[in-house]
PDB file of C-alpha atoms in Angstrom:
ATOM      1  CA  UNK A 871     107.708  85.561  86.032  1.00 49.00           C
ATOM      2  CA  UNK A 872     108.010  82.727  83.411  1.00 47.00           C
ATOM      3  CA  UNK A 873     107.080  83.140  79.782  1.00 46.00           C
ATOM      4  CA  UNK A 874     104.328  80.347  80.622  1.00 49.00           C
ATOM      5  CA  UNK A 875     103.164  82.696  83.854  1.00 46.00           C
ATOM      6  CA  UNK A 876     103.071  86.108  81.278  1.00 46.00           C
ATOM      7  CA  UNK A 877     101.276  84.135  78.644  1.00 50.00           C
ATOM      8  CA  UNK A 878      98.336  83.104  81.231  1.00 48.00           C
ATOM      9  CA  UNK A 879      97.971  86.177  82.712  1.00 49.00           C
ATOM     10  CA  UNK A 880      97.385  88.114  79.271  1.00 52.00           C
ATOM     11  CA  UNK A 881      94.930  85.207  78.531  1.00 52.00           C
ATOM     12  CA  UNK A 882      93.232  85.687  82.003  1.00 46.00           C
ATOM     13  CA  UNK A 883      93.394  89.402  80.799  1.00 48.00           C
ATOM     14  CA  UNK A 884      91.330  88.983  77.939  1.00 50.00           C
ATOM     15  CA  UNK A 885      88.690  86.674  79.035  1.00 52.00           C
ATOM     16  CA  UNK A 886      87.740  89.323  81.665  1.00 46.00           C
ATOM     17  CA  UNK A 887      86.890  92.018  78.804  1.00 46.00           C
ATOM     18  CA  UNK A 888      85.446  89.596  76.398  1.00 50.00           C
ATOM     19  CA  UNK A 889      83.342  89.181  79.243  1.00 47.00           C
ATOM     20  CA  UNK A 890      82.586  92.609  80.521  1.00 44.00           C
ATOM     21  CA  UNK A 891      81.769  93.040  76.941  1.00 45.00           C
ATOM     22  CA  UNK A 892      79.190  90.636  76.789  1.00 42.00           C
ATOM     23  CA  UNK A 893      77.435  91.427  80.321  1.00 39.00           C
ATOM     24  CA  UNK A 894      77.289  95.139  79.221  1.00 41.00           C
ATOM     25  CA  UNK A 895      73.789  96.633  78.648  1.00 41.00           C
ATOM     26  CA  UNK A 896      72.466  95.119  75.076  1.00 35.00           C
ATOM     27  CA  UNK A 897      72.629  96.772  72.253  1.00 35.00           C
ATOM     28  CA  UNK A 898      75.274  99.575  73.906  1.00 44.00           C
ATOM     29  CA  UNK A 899      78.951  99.918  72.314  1.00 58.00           C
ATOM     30  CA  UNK A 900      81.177  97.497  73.688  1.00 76.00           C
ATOM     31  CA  UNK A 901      84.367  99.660  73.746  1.00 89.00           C
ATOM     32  CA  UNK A 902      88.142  99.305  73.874  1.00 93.00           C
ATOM     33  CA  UNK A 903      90.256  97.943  75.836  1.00 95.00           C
ATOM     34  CA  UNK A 904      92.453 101.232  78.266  1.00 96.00           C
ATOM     35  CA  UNK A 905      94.681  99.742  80.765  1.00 96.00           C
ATOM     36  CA  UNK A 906      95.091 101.406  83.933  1.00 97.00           C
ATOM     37  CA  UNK A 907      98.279 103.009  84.495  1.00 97.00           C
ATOM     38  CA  UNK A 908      97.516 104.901  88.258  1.00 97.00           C
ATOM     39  CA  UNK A 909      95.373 106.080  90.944  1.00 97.00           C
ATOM     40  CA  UNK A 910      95.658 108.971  92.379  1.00 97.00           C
ATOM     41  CA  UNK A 911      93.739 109.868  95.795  1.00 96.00           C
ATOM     42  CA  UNK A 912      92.500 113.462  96.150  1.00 95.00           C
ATOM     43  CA  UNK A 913      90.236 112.758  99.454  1.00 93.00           C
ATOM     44  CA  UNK A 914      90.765 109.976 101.456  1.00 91.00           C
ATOM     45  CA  UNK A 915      87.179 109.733 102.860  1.00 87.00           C
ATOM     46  CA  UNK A 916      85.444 106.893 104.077  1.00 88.00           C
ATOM     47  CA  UNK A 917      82.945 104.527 102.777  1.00 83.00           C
ATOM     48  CA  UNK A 918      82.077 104.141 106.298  1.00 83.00           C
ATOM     49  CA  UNK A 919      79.469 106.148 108.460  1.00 79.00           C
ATOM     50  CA  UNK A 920      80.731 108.531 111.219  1.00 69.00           C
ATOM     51  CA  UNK A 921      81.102 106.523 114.266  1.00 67.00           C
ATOM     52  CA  UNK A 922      77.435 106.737 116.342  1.00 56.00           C
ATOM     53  CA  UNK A 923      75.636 107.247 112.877  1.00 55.00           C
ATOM     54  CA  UNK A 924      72.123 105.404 112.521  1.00 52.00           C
ATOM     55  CA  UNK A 925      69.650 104.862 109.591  1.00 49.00           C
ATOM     56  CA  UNK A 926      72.986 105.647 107.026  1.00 49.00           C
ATOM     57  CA  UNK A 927      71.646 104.424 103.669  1.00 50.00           C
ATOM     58  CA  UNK A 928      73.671 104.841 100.373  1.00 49.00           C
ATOM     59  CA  UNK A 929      70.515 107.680  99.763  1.00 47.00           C
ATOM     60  CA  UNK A 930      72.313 109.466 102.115  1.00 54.00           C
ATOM     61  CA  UNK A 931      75.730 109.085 102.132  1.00 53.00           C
ATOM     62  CA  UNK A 932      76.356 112.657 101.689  1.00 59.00           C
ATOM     63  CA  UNK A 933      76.256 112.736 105.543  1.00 69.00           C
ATOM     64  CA  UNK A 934      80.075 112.643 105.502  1.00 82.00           C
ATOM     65  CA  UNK A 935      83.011 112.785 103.225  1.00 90.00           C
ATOM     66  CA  UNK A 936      83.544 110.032 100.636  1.00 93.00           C
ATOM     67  CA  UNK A 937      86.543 109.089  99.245  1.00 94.00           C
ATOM     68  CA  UNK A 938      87.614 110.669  95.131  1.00 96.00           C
ATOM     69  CA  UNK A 939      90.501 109.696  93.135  1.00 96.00           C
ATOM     70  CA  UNK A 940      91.485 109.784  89.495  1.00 97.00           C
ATOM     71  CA  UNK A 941      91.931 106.998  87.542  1.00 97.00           C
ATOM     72  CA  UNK A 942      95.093 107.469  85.047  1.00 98.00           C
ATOM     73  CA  UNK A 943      94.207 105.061  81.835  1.00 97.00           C
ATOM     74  CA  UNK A 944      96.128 104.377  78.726  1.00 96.00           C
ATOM     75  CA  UNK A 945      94.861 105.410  75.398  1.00 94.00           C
ATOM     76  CA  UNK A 946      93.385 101.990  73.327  1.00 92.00           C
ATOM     77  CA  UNK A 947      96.435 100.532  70.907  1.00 87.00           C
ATOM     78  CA  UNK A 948      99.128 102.756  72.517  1.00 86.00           C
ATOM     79  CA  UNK A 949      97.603 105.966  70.536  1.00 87.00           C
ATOM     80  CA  UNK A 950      99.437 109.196  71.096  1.00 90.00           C
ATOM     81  CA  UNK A 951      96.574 110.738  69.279  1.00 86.00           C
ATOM     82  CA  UNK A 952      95.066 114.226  70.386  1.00 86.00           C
ATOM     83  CA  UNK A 953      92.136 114.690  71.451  1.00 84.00           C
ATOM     84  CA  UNK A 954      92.724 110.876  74.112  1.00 84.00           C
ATOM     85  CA  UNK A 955      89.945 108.593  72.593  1.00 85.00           C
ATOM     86  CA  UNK A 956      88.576 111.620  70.477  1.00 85.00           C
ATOM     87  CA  UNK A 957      86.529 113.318  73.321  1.00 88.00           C
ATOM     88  CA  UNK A 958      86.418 116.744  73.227  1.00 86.00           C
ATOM     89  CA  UNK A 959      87.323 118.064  77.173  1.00 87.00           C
ATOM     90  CA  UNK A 960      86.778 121.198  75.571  1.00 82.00           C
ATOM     91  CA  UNK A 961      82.912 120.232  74.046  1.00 81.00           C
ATOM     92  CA  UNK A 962      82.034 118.759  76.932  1.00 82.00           C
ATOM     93  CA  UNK A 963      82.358 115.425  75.207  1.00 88.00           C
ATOM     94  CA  UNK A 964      82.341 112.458  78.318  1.00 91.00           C
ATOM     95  CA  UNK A 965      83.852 108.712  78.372  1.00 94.00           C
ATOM     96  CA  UNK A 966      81.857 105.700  78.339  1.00 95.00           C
ATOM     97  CA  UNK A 967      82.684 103.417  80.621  1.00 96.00           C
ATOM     98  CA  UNK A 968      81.455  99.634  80.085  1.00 96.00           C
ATOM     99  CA  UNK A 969      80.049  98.265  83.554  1.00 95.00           C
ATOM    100  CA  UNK A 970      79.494  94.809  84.240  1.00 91.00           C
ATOM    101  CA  UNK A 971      75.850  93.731  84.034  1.00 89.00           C
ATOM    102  CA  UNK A 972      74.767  97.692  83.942  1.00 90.00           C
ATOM    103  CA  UNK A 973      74.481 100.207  81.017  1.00 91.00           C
ATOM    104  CA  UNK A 974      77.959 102.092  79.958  1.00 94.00           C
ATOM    105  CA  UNK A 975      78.134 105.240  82.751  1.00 95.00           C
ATOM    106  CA  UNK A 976      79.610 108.692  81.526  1.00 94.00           C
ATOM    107  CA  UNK A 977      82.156 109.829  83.022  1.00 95.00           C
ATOM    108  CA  UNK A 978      83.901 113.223  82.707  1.00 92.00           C
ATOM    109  CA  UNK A 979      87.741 112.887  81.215  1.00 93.00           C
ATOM    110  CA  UNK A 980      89.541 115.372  83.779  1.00 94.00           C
ATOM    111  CA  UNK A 981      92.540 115.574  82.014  1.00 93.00           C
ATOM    112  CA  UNK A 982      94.095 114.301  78.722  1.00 92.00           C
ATOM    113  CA  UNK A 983      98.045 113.483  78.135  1.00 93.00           C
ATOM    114  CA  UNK A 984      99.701 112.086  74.615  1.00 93.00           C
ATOM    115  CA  UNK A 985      98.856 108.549  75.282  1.00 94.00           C
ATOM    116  CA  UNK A 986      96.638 108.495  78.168  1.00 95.00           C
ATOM    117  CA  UNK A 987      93.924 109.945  79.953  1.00 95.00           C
ATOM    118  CA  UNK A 988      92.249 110.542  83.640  1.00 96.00           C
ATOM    119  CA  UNK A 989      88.830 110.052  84.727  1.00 96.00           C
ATOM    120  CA  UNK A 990      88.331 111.775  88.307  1.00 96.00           C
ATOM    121  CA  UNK A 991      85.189 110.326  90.309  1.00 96.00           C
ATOM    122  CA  UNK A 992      83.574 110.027  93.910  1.00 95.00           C
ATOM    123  CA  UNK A 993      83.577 106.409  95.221  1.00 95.00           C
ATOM    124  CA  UNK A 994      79.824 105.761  96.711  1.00 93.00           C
ATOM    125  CA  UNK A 995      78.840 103.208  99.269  1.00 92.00           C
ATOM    126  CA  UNK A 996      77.246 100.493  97.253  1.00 91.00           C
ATOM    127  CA  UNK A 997      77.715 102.096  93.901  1.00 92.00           C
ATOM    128  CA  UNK A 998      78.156  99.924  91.069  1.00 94.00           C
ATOM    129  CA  UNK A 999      80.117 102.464  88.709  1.00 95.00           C
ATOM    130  CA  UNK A1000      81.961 103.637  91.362  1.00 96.00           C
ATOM    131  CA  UNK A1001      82.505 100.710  93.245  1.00 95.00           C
ATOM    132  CA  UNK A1002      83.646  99.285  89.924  1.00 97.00           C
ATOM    133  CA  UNK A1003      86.112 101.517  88.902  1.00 97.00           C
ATOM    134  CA  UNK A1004      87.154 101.618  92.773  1.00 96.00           C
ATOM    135  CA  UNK A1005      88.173  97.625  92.381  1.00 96.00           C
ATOM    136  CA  UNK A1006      89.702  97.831  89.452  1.00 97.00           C
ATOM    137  CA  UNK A1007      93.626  97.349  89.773  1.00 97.00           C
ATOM    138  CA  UNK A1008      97.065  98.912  87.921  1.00 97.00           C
ATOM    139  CA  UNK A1009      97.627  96.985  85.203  1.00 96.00           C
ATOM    140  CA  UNK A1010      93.831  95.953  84.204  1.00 97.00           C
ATOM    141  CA  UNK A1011      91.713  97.138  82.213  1.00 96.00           C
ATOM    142  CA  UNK A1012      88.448  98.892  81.428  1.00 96.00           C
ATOM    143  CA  UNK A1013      86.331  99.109  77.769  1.00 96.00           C
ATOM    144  CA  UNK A1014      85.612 102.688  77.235  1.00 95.00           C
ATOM    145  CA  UNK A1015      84.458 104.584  74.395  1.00 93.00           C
ATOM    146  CA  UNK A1016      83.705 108.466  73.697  1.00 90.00           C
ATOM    147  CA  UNK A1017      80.424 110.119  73.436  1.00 86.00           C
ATOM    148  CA  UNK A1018      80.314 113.804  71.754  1.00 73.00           C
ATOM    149  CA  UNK A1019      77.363 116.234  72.727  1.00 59.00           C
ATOM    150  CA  UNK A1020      74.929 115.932  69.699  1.00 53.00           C
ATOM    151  CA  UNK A1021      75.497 119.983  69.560  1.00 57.00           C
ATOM    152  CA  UNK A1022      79.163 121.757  70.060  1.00 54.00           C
ATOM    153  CA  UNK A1023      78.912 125.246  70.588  1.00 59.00           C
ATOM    154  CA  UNK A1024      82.913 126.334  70.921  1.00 58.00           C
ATOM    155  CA  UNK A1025      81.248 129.951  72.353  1.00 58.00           C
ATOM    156  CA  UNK A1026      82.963 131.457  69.812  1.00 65.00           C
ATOM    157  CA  UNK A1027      82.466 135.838  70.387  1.00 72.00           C
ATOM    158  CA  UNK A1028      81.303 135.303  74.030  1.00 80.00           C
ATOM    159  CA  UNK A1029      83.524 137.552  76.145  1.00 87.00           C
ATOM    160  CA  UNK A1030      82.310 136.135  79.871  1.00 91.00           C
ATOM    161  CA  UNK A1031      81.823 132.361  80.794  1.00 92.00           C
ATOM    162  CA  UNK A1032      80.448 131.150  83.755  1.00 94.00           C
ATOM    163  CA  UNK A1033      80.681 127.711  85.025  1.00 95.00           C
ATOM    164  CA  UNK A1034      78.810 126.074  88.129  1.00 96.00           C
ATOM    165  CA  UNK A1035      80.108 122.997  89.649  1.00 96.00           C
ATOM    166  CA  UNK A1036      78.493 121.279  92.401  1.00 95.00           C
ATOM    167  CA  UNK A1037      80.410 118.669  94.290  1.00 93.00           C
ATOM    168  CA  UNK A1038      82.755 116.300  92.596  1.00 93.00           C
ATOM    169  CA  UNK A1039      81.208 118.125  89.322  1.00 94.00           C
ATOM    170  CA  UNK A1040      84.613 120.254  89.465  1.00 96.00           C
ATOM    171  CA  UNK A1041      85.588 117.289  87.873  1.00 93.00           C
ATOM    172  CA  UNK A1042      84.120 118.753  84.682  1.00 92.00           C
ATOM    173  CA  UNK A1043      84.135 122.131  85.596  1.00 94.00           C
ATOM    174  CA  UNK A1044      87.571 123.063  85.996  1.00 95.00           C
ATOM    175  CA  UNK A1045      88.883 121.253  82.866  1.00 93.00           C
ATOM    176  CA  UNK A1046      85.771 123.620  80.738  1.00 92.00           C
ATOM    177  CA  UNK A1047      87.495 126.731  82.596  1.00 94.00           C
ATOM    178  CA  UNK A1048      90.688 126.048  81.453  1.00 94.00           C
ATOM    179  CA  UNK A1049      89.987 125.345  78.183  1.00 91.00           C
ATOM    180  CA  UNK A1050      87.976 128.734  77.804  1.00 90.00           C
ATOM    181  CA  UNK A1051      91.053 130.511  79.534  1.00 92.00           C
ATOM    182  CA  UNK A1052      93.040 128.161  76.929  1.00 90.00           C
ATOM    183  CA  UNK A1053      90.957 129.490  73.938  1.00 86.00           C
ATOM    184  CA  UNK A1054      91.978 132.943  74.812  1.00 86.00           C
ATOM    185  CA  UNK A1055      88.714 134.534  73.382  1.00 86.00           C
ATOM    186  CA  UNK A1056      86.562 135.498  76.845  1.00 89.00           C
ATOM    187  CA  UNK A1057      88.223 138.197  78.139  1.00 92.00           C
ATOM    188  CA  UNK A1058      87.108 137.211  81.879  1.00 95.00           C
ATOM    189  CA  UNK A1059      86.105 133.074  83.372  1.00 96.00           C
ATOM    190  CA  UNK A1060      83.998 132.689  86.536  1.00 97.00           C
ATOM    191  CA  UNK A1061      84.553 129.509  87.999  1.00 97.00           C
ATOM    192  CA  UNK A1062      81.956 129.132  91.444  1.00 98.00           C
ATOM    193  CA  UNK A1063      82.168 126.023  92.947  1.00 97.00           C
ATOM    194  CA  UNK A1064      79.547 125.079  95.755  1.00 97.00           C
ATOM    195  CA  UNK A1065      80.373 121.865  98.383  1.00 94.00           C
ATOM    196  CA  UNK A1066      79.440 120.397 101.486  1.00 91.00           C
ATOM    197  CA  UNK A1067      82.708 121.216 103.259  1.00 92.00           C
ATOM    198  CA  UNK A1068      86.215 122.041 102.572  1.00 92.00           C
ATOM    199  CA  UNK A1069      87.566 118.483 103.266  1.00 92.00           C
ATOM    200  CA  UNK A1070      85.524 117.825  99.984  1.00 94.00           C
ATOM    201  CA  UNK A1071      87.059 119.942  97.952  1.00 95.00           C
ATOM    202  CA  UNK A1072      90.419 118.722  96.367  1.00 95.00           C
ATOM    203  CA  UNK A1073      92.454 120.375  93.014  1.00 96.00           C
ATOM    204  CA  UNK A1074      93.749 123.405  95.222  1.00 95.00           C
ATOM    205  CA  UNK A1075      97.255 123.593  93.377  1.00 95.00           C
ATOM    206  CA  UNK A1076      95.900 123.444  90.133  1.00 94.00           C
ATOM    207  CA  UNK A1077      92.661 126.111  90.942  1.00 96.00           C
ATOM    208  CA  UNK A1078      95.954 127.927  92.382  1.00 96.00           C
ATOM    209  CA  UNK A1079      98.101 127.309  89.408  1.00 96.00           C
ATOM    210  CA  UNK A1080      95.437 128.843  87.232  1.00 96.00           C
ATOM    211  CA  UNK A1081      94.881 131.346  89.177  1.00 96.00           C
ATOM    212  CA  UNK A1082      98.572 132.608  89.422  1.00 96.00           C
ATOM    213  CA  UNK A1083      98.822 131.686  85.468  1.00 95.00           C
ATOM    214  CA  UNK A1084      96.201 134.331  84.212  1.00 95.00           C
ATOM    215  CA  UNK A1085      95.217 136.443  87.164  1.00 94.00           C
ATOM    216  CA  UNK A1086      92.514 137.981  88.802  1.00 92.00           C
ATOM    217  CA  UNK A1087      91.286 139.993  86.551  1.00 93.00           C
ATOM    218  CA  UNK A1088      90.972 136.932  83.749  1.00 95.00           C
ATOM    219  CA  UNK A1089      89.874 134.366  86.113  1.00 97.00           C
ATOM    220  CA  UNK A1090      87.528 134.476  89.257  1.00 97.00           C
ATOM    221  CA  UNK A1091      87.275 131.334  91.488  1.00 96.00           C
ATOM    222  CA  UNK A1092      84.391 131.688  93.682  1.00 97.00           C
ATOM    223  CA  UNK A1093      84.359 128.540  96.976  1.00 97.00           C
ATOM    224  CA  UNK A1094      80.618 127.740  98.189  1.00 96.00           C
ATOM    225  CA  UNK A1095      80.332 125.905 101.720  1.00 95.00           C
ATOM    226  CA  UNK A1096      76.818 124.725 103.003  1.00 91.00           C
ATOM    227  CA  UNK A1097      78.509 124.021 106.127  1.00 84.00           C
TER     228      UNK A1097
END
């Protein structure tokens, strides 16, 4: 590409976030800029009803597996800063993401790196956050800011944690786990995660990673089918 080509884009670059930072929600945070590095597909899905389907609304799109990827984002001005963006994995802390004519949506932040970050969601028929995450392309970019929980309580002298996840809520789930197995101060962590079927359940080599990493008898992942 030309110099004259790379100049334009970077300018077409910026006028799309100074204008998803105008259309977002008034009076919200407008964010900063994270440029998307990857996407990663988990389940390949569909967005699509099962062939012979009839009266298949968004509503009830949980009629059939949906696709769920994770988003791989750089940190705002390069930062190699840890905790990515400030946010707390470990606090439950979530990312902001700014949406386009539509209030900033939390997201959880699935995994953090030196530099960059992931944000692991289910792409809905017809969803706006979703959808708009789902068309955004490598090399583009999102505003995003972090949001702590007004209260952080680190668990400290609690010997057994349980988490529940439902759905793509492993998304959360599993990075709280780990970072109780991480803390080293509950002796046991009981991970049960409930789902419509197997195909919608993804993260198998790192629930087995885990698994083989501290054992049985320090953590317990229980699988949940309702059919």
């Amino acid at each position: 590409l030309s110099s004259s080509s790379l100049i334009r884009s970077s300018e077409v670059e910026t006028e799309r976030l100074e204008r998803l930072a105008t259309m977002g929600a008034a009076g919200s945070r407008k964010g900063e800029p994270c440029v998307l590095l990857r996407k990663t597909t988990h389940v390949e899905g569909s967005l699509k009803p099962p062939t012979g389907a009839q009266d298949i609304s968004n509503s009830n799109s949980n009629l059939w597996t949906l696709p769920v990827r994770t988003l791989t984002f750089a940190c705002p001005n390069q930062s190699q800063e840890m905790p990515s963006l400030g946010c707390r994995i470990d606090c439950g802390d979530v990312v902001k993401v700014v949406i386009p004519g539509h209030k900033p949506k939390s997201y959880s932040m699935s995994a953090a790196r030196p530099g960059e970050f992931d944000i692991t969601f289910k792409v809905y028929p017809g969803g706006r956050c979703s959808g708009y995450l789902e068309s955004v392309k490598v090399g583009e970019s999102v505003l995003a800011f972090a949001k702590g929980k007004k209260k952080r309580n680190l668990g400290v002298g609690i010997t057994h944690v349980g988490v529940v996840a439902f759905g793509v809520g492993i998304t959360e789930g599993l990075p709280i786990a780990e970072a109780e197995l991480l803390r080293g101060e509950a002796e046991r962590v009981h991970l049960v995660w409930a789902a419509r079927t197997h195909e919608d359940m993804f993260w198998h080599e790192q629930i087995d990673a885990l698994l083989r990493e501290h054992g049985p008898a320090k953590l317990a992942i229980t699988r949940i089918l309702s059919r």
